[in-house]
Coordinates of C-alpha atoms and ligand atoms in Angstrom, one line a residue:
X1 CA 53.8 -20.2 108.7
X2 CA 50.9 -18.1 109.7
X3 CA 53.3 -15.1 111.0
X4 CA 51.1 -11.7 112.4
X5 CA 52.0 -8.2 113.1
X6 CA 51.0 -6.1 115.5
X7 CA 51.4 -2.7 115.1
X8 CA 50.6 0.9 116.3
X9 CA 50.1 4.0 114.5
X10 CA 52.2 7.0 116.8
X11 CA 53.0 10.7 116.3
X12 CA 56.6 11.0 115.3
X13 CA 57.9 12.0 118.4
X14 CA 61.1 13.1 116.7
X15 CA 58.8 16.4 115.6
X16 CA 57.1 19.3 117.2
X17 CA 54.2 17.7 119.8
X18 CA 51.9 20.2 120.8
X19 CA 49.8 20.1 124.3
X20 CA 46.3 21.6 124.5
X21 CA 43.9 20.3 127.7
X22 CA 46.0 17.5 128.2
X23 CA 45.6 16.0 125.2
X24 CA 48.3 16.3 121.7
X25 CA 47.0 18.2 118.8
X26 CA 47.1 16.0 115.9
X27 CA 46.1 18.5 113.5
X28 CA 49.6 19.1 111.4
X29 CA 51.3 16.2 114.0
X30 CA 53.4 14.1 111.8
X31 CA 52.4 10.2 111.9
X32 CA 54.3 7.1 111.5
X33 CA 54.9 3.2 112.4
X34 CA 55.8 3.4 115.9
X35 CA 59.4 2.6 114.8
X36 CA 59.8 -0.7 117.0
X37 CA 57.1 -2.0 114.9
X38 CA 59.0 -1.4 111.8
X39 CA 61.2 -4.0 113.0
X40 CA 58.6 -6.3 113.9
X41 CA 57.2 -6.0 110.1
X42 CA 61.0 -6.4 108.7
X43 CA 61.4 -9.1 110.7
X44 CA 58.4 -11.5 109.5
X45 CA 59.1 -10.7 106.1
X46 CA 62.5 -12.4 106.2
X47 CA 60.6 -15.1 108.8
X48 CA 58.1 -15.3 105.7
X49 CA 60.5 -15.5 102.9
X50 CA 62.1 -18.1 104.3
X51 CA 59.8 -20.6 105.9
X52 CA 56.7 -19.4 103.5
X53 CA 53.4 -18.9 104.5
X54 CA 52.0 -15.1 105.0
X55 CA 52.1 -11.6 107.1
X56 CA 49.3 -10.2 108.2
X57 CA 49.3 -6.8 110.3
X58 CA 46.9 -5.8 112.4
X59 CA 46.2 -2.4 114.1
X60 CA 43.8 -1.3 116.3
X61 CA 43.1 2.3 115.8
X62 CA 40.8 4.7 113.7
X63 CA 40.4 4.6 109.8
X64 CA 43.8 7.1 109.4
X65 CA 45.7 4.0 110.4
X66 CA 45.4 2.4 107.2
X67 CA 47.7 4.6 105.6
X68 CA 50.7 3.0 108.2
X69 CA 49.1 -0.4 107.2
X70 CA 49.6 0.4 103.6
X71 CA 52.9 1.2 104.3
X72 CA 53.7 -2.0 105.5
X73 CA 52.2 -3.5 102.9
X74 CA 54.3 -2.2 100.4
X75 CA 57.1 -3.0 102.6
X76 CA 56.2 -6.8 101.9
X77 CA 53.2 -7.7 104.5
X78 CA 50.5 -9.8 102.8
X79 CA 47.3 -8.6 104.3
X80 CA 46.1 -5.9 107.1
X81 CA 43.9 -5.8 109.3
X82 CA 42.0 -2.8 111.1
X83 CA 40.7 -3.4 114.2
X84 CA 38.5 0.1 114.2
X85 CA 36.8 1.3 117.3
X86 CA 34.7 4.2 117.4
X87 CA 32.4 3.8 120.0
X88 CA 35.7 3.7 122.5
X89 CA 37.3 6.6 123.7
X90 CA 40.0 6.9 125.7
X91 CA 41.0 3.2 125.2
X92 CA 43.8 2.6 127.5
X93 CA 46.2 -1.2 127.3
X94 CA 43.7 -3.1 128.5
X95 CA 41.5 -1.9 125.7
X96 CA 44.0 -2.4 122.4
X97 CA 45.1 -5.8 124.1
X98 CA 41.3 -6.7 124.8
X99 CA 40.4 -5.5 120.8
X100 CA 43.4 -7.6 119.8
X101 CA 42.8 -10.7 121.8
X102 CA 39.5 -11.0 120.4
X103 CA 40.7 -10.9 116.8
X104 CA 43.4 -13.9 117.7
X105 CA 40.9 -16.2 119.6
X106 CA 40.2 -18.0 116.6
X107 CA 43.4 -17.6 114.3
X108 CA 45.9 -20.2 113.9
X109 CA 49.2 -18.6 114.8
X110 CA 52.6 -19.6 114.9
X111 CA 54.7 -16.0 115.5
X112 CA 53.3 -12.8 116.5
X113 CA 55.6 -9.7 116.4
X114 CA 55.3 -6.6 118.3
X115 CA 57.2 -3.6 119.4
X116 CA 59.0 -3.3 122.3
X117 CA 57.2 -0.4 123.6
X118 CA 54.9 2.3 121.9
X119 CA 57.0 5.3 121.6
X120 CA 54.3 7.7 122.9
X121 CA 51.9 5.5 125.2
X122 CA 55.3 3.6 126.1
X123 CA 53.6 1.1 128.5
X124 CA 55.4 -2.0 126.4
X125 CA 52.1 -4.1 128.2
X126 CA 50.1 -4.8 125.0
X127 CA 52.5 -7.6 123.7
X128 CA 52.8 -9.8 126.9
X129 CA 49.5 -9.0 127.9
X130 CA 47.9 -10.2 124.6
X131 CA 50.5 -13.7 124.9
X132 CA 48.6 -14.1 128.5
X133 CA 45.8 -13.8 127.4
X134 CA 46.2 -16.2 124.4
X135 CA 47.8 -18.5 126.5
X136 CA 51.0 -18.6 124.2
X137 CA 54.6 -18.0 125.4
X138 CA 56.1 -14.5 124.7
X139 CA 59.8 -13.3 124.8
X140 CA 60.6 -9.9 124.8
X141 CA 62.9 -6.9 123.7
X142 CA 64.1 -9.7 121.3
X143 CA 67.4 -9.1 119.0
X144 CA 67.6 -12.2 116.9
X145 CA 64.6 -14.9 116.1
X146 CA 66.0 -18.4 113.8
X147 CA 62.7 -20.8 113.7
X148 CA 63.7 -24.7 113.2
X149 CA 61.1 -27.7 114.0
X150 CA 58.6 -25.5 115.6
X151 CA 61.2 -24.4 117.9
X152 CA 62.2 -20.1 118.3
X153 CA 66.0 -19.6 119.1
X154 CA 66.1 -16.2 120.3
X155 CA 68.6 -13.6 121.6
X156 CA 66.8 -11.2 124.1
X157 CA 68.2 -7.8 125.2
X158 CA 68.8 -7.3 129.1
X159 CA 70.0 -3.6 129.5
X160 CA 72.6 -4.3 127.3
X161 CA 73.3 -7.9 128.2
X162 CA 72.1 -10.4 125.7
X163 CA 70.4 -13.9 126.8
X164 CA 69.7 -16.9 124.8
X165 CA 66.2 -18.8 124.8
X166 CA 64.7 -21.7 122.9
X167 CA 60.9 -21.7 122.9
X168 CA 58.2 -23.6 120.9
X169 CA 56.0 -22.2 118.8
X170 CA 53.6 -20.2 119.1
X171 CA 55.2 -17.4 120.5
X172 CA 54.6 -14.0 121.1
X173 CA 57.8 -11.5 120.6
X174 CA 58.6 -8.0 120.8
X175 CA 61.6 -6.3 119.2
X176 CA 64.0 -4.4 120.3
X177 CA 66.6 -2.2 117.7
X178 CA 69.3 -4.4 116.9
X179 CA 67.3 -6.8 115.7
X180 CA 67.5 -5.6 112.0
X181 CA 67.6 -3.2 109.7
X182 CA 63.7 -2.4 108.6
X183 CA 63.5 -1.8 104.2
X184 CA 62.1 1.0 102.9
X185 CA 59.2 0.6 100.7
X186 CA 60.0 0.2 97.0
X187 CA 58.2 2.1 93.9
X188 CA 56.8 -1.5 93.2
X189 CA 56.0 -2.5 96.6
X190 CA 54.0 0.6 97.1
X191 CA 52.0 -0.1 93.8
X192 CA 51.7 -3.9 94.9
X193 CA 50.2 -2.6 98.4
X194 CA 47.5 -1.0 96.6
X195 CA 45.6 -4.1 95.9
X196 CA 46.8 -6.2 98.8
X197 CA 43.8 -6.9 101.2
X198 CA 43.2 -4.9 103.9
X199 CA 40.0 -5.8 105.9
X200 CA 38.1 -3.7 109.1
X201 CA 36.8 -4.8 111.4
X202 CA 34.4 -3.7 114.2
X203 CA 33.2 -4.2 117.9
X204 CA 30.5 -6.4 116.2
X205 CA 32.7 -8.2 113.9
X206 CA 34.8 -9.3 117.2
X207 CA 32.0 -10.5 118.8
X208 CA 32.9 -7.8 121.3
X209 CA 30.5 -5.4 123.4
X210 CA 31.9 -1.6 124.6
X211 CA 32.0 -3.3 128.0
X212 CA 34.2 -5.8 127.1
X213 CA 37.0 -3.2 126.0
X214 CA 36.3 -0.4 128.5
X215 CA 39.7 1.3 129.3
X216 CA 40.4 0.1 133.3
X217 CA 42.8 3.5 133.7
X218 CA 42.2 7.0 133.0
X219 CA 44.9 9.5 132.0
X220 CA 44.3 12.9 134.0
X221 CA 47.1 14.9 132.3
X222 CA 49.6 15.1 130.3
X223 CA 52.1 17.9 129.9
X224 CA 55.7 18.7 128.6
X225 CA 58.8 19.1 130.3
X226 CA 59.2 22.1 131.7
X227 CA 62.0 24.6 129.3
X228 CA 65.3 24.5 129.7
X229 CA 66.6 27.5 131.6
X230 CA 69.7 29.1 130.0
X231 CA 72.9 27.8 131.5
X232 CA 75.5 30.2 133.2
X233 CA 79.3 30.3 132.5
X234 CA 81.3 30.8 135.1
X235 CA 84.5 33.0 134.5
X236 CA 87.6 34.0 135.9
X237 CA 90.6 32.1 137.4
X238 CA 89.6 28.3 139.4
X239 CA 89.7 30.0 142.8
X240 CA 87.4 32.5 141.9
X241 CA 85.2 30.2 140.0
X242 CA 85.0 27.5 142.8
X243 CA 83.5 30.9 145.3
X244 CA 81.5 31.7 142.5
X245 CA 80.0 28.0 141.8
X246 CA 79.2 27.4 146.2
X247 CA 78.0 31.1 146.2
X248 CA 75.7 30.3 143.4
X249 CA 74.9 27.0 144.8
X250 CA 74.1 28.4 148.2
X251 CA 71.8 31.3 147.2
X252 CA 70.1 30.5 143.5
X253 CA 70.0 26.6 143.5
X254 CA 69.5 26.5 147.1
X255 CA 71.0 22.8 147.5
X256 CA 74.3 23.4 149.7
Ligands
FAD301 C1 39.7 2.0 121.0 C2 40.9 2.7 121.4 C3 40.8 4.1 121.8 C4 42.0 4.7 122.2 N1 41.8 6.0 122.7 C5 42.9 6.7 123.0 C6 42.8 8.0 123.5 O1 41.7 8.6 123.6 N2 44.0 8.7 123.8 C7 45.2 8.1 123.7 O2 46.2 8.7 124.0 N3 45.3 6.8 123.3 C8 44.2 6.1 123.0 N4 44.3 4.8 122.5 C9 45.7 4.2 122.5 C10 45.9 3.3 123.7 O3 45.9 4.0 124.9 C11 47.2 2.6 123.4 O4 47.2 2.0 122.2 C12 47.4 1.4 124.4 O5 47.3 1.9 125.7 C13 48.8 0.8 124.1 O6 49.7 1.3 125.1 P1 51.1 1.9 124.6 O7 50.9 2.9 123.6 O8 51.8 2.1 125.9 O9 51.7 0.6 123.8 P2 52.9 -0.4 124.2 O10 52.3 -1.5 125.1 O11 54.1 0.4 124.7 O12 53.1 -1.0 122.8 C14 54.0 -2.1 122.6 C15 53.6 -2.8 121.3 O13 52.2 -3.3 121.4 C16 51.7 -3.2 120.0 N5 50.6 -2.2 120.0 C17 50.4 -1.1 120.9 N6 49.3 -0.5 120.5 C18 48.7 -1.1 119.5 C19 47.6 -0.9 118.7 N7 46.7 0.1 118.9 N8 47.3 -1.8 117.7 C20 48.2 -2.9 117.4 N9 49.3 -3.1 118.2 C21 49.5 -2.2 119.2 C22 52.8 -2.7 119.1 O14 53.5 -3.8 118.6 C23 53.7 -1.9 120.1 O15 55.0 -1.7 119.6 C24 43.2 4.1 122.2 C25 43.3 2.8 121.7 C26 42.2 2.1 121.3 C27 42.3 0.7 120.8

């Protein structure tokens, strides 16, 4: 089976993010496989071992990227692929899923995995836009895949709910946690991944011009919550603590 990946490169929003003009600092930010991707990589290795055939990843992102693609390597993917970009700043969905869909247009698929949403863009639009725009059916936020006859079985998340599809190959699918438990690269694997093939590509190489990819949104700011104010304990016996709470109420949180 010709099974892909696709997979982002984030900042571990589980550490420190700094802000400066609207934009995160990535010098010192910590950087990762957006974590919903790790399940899509787990999950076509045991599609892999199973039916046969190979993984390839793909990313489309800047040279530093290959160090995530590495790391999937040595979790068990068969090739990478960087889909690099220079000449595009400010590339928005429209631009990863037009970088991507140019890459697929002449690839013979049979499963493509994704995340179920980025956890810093957080759109979740590149997977089903990329299906649309291969024409292929997609399915997503998906907990279980079983492949038989060219058919997918899948168990899909709905806000907690679980529903049951059958769909025919090719399909396009995005997971969801739950769906496994994603390996962590062994002391072989990570020497294997060092000679595994990982090939970049560029706008020419995709047959694509700038204007082809040119982001369609623009992001005018981005900022962090605001800090969390202190909270105030409220003392005394119930009585006086219910006059305190509408006094405080009334004239600090101004909502009665
Ligand atoms: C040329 C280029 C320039 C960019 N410039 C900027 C920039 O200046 N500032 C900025 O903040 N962002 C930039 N990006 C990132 C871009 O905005 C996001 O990758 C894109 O909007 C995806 O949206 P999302 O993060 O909400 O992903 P979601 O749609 O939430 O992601 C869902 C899933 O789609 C797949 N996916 C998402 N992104 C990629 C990817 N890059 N490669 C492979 N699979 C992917 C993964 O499986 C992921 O789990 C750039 C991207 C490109 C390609």
């Amino acid at each position: 089976m010709n099974i892909y990946v696709i997979m982002k490169r984030t900042f571990d929003t589980e550490e420190k993010i700094q802000i400066d003009n609207g934009e995160v600092v990535e010098d010192g930010a910590e950087f990762i496989i957006n974590p919903y991707d790790e399940y899509a990589v787990e999950e076509a290795i045991v599609l892999r071992d199973e039916h046969g055939g190979e993984v390839t990843v793909v990313t489309a992102g800047d040279e530093e990227a290959e160090k995530e693609l590495r790391t999937a390597l040595a979790m068990g993917a068969d090739k990478a692929v960087l889909l690099e970009n220079e000449e595009i700043e400010d590339g928005d969905t429209f631009t990863t899923q037009a970088l991507l869909a140019a890459y697929f247009k002449d690839k013979e698929v049979d499963v493509i995995l994704g995340g179920n949403v980025a956890v810093d863009g957080g759109s979740g639009q590149v997977g089903p836009r990329l299906a649309d725009q291969l024409g292929i059916n997609h399915v997503t936020s998906i907990t279980s895949i079983k492949i038989e006859n060219g058919t997918a079985s899948i168990e899909k998340d709905v806000e907690g709910d679980q529903m049951m599809l059958e769909v025919q190959l090719p399909v396009l699918v995005t997971a969801q946690q739950g769906l496994n438990e994603p390996r962590y690269p062994s002391l072989p694997g990570i020497m294997k991944a060092k000679k595994k093939p990982l090939e970049t590509l560029d706008l020419d190489d995709l047959d694509l011009d700038e204007d082809d990819a040119e982001p369609k949104t623009k992001t005018v700011d981005r900022f962090l919550p605001p800090e969390k104010q202190a909270g105030k304990i409220i003392e005394g016996g119930t009585d006086d603590q219910v006059q305190e709470l509408v006094h405080l109420l009334k004239t600090e949180a101004k909502v009665v």
